[in-house]
CSV table of C-alpha atoms and ligand atoms in Angstrom, one decimal:
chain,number,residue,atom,x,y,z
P,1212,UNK,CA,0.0,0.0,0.0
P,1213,UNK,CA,1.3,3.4,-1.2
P,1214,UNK,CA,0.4,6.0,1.8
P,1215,UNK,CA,1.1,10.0,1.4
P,1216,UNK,CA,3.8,10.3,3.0
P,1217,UNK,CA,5.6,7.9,1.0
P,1218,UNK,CA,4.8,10.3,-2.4
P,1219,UNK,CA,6.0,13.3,-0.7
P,1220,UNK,CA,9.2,14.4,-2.2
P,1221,UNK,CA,12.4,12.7,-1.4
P,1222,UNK,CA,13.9,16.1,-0.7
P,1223,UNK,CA,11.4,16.8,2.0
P,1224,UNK,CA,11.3,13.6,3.4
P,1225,UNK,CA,14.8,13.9,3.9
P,1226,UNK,CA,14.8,16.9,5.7
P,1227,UNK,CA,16.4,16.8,9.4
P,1228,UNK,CA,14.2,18.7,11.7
P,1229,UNK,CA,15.7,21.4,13.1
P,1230,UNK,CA,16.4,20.6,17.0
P,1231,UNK,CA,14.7,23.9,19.5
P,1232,UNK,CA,16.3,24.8,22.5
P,1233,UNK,CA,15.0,22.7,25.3
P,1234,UNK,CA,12.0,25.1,27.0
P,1235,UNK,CA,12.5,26.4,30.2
P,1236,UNK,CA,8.8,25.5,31.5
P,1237,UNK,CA,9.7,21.2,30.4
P,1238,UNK,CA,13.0,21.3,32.4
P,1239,UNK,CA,11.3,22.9,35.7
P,1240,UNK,CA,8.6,20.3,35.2
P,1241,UNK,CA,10.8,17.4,34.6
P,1242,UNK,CA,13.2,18.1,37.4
P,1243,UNK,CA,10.4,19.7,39.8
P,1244,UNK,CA,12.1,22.9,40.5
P,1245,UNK,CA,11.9,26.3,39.5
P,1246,UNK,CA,15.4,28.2,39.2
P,1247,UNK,CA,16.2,27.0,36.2
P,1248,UNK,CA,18.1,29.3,33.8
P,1249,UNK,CA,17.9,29.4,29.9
P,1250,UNK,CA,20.9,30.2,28.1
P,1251,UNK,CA,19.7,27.7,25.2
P,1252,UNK,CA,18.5,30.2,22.7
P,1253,UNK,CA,20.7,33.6,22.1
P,1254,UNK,CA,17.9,35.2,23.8
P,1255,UNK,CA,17.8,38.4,25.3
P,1256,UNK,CA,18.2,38.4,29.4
P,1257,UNK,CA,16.9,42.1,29.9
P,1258,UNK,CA,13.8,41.0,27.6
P,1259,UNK,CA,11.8,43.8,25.7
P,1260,UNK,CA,11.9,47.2,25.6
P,1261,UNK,CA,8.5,48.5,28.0
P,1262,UNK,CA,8.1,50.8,25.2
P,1263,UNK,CA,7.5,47.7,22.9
P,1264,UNK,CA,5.4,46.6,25.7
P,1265,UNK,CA,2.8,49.2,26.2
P,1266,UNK,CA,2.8,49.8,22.5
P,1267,UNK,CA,2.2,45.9,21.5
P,1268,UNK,CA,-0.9,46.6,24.6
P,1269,UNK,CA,-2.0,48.9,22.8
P,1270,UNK,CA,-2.2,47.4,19.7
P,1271,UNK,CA,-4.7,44.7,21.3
P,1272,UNK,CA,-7.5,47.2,20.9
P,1273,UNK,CA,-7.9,46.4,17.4
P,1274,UNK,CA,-7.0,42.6,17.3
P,1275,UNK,CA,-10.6,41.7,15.6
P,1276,UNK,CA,-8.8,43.5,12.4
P,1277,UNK,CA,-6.0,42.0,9.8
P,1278,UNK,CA,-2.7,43.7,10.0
P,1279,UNK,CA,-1.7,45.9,7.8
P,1280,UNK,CA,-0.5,43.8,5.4
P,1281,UNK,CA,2.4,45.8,3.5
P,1282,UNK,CA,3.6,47.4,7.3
P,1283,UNK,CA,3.3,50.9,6.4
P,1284,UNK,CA,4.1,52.1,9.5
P,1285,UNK,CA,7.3,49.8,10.9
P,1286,UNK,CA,8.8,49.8,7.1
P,1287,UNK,CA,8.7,53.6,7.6
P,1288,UNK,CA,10.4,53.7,10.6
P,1289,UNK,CA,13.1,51.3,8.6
P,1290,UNK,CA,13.1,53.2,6.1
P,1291,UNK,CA,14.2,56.4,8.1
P,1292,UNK,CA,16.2,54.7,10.3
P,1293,UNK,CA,18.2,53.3,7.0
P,1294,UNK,CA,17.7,56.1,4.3
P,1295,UNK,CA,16.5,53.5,2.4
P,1296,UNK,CA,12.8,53.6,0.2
P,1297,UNK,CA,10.2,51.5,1.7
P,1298,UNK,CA,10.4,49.2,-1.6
P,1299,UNK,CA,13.6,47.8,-0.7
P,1300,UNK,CA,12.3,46.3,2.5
P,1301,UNK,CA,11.0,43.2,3.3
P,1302,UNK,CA,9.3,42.3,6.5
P,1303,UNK,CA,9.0,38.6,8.2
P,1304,UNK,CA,7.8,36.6,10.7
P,1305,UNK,CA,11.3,36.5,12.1
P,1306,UNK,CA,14.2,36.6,9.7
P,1307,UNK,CA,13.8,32.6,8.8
P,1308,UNK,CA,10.6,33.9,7.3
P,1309,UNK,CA,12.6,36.4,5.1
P,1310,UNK,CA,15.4,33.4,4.5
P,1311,UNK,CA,12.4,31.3,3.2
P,1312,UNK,CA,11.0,33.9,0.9
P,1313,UNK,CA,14.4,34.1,-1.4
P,1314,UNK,CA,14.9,30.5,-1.2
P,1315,UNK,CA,11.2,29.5,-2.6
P,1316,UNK,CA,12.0,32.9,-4.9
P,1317,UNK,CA,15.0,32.7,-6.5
P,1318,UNK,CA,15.6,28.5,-6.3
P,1319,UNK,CA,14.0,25.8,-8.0
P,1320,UNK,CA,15.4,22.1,-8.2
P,1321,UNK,CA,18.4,21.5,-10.5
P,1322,UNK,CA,20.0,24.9,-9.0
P,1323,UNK,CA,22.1,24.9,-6.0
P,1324,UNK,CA,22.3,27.8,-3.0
P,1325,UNK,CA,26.3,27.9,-1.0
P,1326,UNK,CA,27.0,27.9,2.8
P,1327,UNK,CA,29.5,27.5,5.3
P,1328,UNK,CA,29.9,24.3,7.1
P,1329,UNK,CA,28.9,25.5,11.1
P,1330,UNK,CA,26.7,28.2,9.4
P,1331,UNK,CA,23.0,28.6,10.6
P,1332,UNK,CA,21.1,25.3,10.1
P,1333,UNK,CA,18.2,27.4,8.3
P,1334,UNK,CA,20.2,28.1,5.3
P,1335,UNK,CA,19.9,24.2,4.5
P,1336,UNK,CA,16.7,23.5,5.5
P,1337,UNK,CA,15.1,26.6,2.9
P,1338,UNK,CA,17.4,25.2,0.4
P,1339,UNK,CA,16.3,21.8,0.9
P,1340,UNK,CA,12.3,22.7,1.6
P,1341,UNK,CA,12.3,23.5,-2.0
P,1342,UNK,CA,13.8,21.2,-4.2
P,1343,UNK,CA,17.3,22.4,-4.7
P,1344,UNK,CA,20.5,21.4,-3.7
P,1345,UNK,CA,22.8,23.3,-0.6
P,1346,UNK,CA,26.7,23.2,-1.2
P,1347,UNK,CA,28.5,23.4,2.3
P,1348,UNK,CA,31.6,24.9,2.3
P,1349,UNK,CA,34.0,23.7,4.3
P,1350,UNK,CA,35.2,26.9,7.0
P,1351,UNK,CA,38.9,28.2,8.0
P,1352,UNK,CA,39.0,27.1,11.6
P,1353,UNK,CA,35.4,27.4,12.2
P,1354,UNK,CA,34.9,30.8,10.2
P,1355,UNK,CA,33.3,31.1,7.0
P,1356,UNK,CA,36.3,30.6,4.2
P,1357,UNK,CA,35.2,33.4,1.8
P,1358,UNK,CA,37.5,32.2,-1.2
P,1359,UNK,CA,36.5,28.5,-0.8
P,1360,UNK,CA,32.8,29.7,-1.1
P,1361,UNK,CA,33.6,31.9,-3.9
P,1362,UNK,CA,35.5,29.3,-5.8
P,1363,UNK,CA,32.4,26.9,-4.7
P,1364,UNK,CA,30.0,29.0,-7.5
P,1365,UNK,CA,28.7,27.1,-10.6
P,1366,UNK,CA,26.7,27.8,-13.0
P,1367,UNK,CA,23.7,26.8,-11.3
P,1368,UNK,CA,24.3,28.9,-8.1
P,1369,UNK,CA,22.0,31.1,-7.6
P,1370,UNK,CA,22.4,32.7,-3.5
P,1371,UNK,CA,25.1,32.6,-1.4
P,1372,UNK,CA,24.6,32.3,2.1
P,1373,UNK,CA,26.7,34.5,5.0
P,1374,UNK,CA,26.4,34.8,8.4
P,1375,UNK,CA,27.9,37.4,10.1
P,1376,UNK,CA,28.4,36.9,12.7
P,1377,UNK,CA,27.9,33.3,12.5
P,1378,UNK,CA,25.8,31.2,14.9
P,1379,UNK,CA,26.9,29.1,16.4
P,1380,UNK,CA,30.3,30.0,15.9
P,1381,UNK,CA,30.0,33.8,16.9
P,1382,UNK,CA,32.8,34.1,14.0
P,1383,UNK,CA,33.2,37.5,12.4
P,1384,UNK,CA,34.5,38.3,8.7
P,1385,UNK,CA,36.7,41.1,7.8
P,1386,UNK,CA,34.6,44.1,6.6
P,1387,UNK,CA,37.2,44.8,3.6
P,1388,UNK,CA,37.1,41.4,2.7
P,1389,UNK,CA,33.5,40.7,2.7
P,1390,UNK,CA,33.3,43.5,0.5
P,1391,UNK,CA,36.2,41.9,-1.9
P,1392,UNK,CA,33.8,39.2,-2.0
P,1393,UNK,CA,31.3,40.2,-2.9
P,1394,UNK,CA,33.2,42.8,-6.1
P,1395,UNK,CA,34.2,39.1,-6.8
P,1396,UNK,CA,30.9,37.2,-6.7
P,1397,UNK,CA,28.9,37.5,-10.3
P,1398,UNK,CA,26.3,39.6,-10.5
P,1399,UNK,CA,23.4,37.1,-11.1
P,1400,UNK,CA,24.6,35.8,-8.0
P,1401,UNK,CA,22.7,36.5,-4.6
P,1402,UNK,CA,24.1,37.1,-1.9
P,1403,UNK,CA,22.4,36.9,1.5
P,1404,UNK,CA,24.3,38.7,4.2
P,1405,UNK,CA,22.4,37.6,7.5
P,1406,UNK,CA,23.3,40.3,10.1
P,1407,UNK,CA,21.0,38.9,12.8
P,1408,UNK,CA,23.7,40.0,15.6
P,1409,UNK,CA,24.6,43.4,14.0
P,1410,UNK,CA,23.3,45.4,16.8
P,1411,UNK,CA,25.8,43.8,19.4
P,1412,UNK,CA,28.7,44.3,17.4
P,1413,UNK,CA,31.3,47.5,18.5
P,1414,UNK,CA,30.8,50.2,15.7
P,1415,UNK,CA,34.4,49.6,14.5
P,1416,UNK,CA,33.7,46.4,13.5
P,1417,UNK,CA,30.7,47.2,11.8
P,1418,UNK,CA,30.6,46.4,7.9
P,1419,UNK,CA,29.3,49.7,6.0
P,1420,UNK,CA,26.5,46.7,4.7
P,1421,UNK,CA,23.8,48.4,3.7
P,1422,UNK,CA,25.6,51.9,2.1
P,1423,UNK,CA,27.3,48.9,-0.1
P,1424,UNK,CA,23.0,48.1,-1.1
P,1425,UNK,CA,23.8,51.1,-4.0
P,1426,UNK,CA,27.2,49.1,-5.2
P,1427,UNK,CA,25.8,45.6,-5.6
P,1428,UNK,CA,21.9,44.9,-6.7
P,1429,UNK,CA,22.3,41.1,-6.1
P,1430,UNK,CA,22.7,41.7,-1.8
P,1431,UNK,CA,20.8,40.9,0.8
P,1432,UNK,CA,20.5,41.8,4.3
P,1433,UNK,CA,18.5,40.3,6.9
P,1434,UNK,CA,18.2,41.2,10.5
P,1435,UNK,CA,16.1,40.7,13.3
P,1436,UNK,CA,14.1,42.1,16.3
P,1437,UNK,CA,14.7,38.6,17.9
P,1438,UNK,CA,18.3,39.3,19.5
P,1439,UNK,CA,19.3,42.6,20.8
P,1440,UNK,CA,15.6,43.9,20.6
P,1441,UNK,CA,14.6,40.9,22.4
P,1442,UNK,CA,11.3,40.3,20.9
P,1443,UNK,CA,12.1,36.1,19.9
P,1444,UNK,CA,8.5,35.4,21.0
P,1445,UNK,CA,7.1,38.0,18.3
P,1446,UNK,CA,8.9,36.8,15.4
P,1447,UNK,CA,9.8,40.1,13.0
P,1448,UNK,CA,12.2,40.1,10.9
P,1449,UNK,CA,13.8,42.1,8.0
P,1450,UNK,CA,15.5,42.1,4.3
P,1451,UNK,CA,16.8,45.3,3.1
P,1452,UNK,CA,17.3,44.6,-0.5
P,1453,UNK,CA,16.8,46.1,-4.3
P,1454,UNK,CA,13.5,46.7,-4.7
P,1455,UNK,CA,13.6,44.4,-7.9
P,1456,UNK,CA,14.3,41.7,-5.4
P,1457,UNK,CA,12.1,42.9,-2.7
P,1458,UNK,CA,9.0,42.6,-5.5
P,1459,UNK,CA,10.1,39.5,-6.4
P,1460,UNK,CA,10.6,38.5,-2.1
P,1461,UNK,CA,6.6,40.0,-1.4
P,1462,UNK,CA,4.9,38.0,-4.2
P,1463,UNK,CA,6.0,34.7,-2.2
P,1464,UNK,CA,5.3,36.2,1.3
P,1465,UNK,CA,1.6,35.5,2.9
P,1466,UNK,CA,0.1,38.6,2.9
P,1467,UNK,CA,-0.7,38.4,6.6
P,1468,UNK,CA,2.6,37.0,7.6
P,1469,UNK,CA,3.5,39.7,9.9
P,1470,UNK,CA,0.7,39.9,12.7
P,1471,UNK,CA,0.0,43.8,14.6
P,1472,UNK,CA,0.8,43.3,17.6
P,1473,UNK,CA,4.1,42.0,16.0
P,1474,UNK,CA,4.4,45.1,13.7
P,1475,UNK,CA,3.4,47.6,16.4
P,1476,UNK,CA,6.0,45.9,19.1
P,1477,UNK,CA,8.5,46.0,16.5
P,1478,UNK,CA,8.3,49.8,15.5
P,1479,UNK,CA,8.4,50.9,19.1
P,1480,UNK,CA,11.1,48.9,20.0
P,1481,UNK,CA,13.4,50.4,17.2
P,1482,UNK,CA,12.7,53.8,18.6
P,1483,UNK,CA,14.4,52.9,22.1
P,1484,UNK,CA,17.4,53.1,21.7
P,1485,UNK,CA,18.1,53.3,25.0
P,1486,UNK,CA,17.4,50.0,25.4
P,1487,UNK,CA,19.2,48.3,23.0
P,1488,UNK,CA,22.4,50.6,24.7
P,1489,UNK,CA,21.5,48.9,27.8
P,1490,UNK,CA,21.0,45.2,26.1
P,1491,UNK,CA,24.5,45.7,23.8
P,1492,UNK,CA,26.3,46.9,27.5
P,1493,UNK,CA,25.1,43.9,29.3
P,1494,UNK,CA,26.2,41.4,26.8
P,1495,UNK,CA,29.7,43.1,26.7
P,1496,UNK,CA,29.9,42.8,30.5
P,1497,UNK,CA,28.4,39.1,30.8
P,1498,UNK,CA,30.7,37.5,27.3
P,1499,UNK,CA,34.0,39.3,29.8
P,1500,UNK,CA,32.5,37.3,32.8
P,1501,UNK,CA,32.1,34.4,31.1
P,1502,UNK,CA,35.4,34.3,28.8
P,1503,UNK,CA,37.0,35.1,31.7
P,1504,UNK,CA,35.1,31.9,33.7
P,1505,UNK,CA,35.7,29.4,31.3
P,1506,UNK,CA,39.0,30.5,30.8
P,1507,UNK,CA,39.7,29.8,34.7
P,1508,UNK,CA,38.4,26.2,34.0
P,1509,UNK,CA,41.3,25.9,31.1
P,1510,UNK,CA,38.4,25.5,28.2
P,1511,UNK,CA,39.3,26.6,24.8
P,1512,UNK,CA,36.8,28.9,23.3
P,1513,UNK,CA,36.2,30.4,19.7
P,1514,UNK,CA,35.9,34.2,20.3
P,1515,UNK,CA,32.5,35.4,19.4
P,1516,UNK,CA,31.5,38.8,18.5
P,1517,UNK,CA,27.6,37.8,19.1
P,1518,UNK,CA,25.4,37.2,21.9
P,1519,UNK,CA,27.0,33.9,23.1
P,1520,UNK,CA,30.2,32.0,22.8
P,1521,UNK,CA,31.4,28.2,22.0
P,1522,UNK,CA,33.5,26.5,24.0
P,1523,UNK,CA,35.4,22.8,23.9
P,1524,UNK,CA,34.9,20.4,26.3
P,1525,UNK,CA,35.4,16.7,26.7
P,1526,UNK,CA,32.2,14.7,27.0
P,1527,UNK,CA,30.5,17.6,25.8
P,1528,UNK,CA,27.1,16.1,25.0
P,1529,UNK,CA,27.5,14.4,28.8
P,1530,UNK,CA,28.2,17.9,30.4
P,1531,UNK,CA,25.4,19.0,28.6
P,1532,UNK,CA,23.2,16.8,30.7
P,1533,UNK,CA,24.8,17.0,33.3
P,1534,UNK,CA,24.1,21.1,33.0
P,1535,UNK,CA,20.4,20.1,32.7
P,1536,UNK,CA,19.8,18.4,36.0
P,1537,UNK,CA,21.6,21.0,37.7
P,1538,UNK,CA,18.4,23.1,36.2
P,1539,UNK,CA,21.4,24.8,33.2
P,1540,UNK,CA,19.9,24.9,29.9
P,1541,UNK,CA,22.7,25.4,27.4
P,1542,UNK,CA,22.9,24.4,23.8
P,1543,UNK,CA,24.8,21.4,22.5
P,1544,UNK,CA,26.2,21.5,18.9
P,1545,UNK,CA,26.8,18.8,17.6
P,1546,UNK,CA,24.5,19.1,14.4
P,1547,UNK,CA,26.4,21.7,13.3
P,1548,UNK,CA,29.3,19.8,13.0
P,1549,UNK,CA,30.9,20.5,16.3
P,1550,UNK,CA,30.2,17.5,18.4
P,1551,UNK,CA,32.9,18.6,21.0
P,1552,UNK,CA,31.7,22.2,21.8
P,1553,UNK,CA,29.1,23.6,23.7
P,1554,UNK,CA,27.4,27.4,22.8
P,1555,UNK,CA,26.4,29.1,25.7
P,1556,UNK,CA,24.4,32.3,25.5
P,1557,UNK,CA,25.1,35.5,27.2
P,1558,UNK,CA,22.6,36.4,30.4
P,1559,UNK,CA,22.3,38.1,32.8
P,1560,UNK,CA,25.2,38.1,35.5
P,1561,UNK,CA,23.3,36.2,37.7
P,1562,UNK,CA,22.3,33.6,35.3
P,1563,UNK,CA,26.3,33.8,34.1
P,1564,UNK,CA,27.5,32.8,37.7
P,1565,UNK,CA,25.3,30.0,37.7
P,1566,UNK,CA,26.2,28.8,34.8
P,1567,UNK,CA,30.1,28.8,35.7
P,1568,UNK,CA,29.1,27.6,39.1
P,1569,UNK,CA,27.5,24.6,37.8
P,1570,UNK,CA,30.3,23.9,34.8
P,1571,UNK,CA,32.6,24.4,37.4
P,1572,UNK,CA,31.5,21.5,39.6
P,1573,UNK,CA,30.9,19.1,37.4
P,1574,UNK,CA,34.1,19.9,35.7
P,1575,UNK,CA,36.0,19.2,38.6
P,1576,UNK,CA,33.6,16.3,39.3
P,1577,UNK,CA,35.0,14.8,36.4
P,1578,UNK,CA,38.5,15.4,37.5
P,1579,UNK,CA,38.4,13.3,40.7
P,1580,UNK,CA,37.0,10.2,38.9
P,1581,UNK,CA,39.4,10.4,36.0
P,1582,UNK,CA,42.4,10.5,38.2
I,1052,PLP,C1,18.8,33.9,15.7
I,1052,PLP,C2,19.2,34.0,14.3
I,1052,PLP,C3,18.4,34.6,13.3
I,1052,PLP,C4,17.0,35.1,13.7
I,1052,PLP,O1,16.0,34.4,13.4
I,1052,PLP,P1,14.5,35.0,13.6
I,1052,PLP,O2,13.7,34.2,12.7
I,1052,PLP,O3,14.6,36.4,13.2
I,1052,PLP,O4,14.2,34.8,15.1
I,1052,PLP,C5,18.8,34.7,12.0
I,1052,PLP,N1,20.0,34.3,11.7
I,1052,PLP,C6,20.9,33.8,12.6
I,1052,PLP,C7,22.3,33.5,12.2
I,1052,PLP,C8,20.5,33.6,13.9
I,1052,PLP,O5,21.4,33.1,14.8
C-alpha cells in the first residue's frame, strides 16, 4: 500500500528537523524545581523594551482587524532609520521567514544555494524545503572561508549564504574582505548577508553593509528584532534589499505574515534606543564574565562577536546533561558539526555565575573520577 507520506518528495522527506532549545517551562517540570536558567537560545536576558510593551498593549485594541499587510508604519520607521525607500524592505515573521522567501524565490530544483559548514542550520533547510541542492563549504578554523565559497559557484548557483556573525560559531568576517567578496561574486549571483547580531557588534567592526546596497543589486541583508531587541517570541524580521528583489521577495510572502501586535511591538522597539544601549552593554559585561570563567576552568573557546560563545569540552554532550539536572539549559552543537563544543548564551550576570558555578563542579567532578 502506497500511503502520502511515502509520495511526498524525497527532498522533503529527507529533511532533518531542526532541533529547538529545550523550554524552560519542560526542564522545571521534569526536574520539579523552579530556578532553572535558559541560556539555550541567544535570547535576550533584559527581555523587551517596555516601550515595545505598552505599545504591543495597545495594539490589542484592534485585534478583531487584519494587520496591515504591507507594514506601512514599521517599514517607515526602517526606512528612516536606513535612508533607504520602503520598496527595498521586506518584512517577516522573524528573519527565517525572510530566509524562506528568497529561497522559494529565486531557487528551484536543478540549482544549488552555498554555505558554510557550522553556518545557521536554516540556510539548509530553505534550500532543501524547496527542491534544490545546498553546497556546504568547508570553514577556516570554524569561520566562513570566503574564497573556498567563492570558488564553490557554478553555473547553477543562484544565493550565497553569509552569516555574520555566525551562529553558532559567533565568527566575524573582515569588513574589507567581505566587500572583496562580494566585487568578486557574479552579478546574477545572490548574496544573503544575514546580520541577525549586528546590533551587538562595536561600531568599529561594523561592515558599511547596507551603504554597499547602491554598489551591488544582487545583496541581501537580513536582520532581526529577535536578539538585541529581544522580541524572539514575536517573530519580526527584515530584508533590506533592491526593490527588484524585494517585489520578487513580497509575491511569495503570505500577505498576513507579519501579525499587529508583531508590527506595532516592533516599531516601538526600534525607537528605544536606549534599550538596546542597555542590552548591547550587558552582553559586553556578561561575554567578559564568562570568557573570563571558562577560561579559569582551562576551556578553549572560539571568540565570538555575538550574543553567546562556543567552548570545547570533553564529554561535551554528557556535560550538557549534566548542566540540565543542575536546572542549566545550554545548547549542544553537535548538528552543526561541532560534536565537541558547547554554545552558551550570554545572560544576565546572575544567570552567568550559575552557569560557571555549575560547569565548574561538574568539571571538577569529572576530575576526581578520571584520576
Ligand atoms: C537567531 C538568528 C536569526 C534570527 O531568526 P529569527 O527568525 O529572526 O528569530 C537569524 N540568523 C541567525 C544566524 C541567527 O542566529
Amino acid at each position: 500500500m502506497t500511503l502520502p507520506c511515502d509520495l511526498a518528495p524525497a527532498y522533503i522527506r529527507g529533511i532533518t528537523p531542526y532541533q529547538p532549545g529545550k523550554p524552560l517551562s519542560e526542564l522545571e517540570r521534569e526536574l520539579g524545581i523552579h530556578n532553572a536558567i535558559k541560556l539555550a537560545s541567544n535570547e535576550n536576558p533584559q527581555g523587551a523594551s517596555p516601550v515595545a510593551v505598552r505599545a504591543m498593549q495597545a495594539a490589542l485594541a484592534d485585534i478583531s482587524r487584519y494587520p496591515d499587510g504591507n507594514g506601512f508604519a514599521l517599514k517607515k520607521a526602517l526606512s528612516e532609520r536606513f535612508a533607504l525607500d520602503p520598496r527595498q524592505l521586506v518584512l517577516g515573521n522573524g528573519s527565517n521567514d525572510v530566509l524562506e522567501f528568497v529561497a522559494r524565490a529565486f531557487l528551484k530544483q536543478g540549482s544549488n544555494a552555498i554555505y558554510s559548514r557550522h553556518a545557521f542550520a536554516v540556510y539548509a533547510l530553505v534550500v532543501q524545503s524547496v527542491g534544490a541542492a545546498g553546497i556546504e563549504v568547508a570553514a577556516n578554523n570554524y569561520a566562513h572561508d570566503l574564497d573556498a565559497m567563492l570558488a564553490a559557484i557554478t553555473d547553477n548557483t543562484r544565493i550565497v549564504f553569509i552569516a555574520n556573525p555566525n551562529n553558532p560559531t559567533g565568527t566575524l568576517l573582515d569588513a574589507g574582505a567581505l566587500r572583496k567578496f562580494l566585487e568578486a561574486v557574479p552579478e546574477e549571483v545572490l548574496v544573503v548577508l544575514d546580520e541577525a547580531y549586528y546590533e551587538y557588534l562595536p561600531h568599529e567592526l561594523r561592515a558599511e553593509s547596507i551603504a554597499w546596497l547602491r554598489d551591488f543589486p544582487n545583496l541581501i541583508i537580513t536582520r532581526t528584532f529577535s536578539k538585541a531587541y529581544g522580541l524572539a517570541g514575536l517573530r519580526v524580521g527584515y530584508a533590506l534589499t533592491s526593490a527588484s528583489i524585494a517585489d520578487l521577495m513580497n509575491r511569495v510572502r503570505q500577505p498576513f505574515n507579519v501579525n499587529s501586535i508583531a508590527l506595532a511591538g516592533a516599531a516601538a522597539a526600534l525607537s528605544d534606543v536606549d534599550h538596546v544601549a542597555r542590552v548591547v552593554e550587558n552582553n559586553f559585561l556578561g561575554m567578559a564574565q564568562i570568557m573570563r570563567g571558562l577560561s579559569n576552568l582551562g576551556l578553549t573557546t572560539i571568540p565570538s562577536y555575538a550574543n553567546f560563545i562556543s567552548f570545547r569540552v570533553d564529554r561535551a554532550s554528557e556535560i550538557y546533561n549534566e548542566l540540565l539536572k543542575k536546572g542549566v539549559i545550554i545548547r549542544p552543537i553537535a548538528s552543526y558539526g561541532m560534536p565537541e563544543y558547547l554554545r552558551v548564551t550570554i545572560g544576565l550576570k546572575s544567570e552567568n555565575d550559575q552557569f560557571l558555578h555549575a560547569l565548574a563542579e561538574l568539571l571538577q567532578v569529572e576530575a576526581q573520577r578520571t584520576s
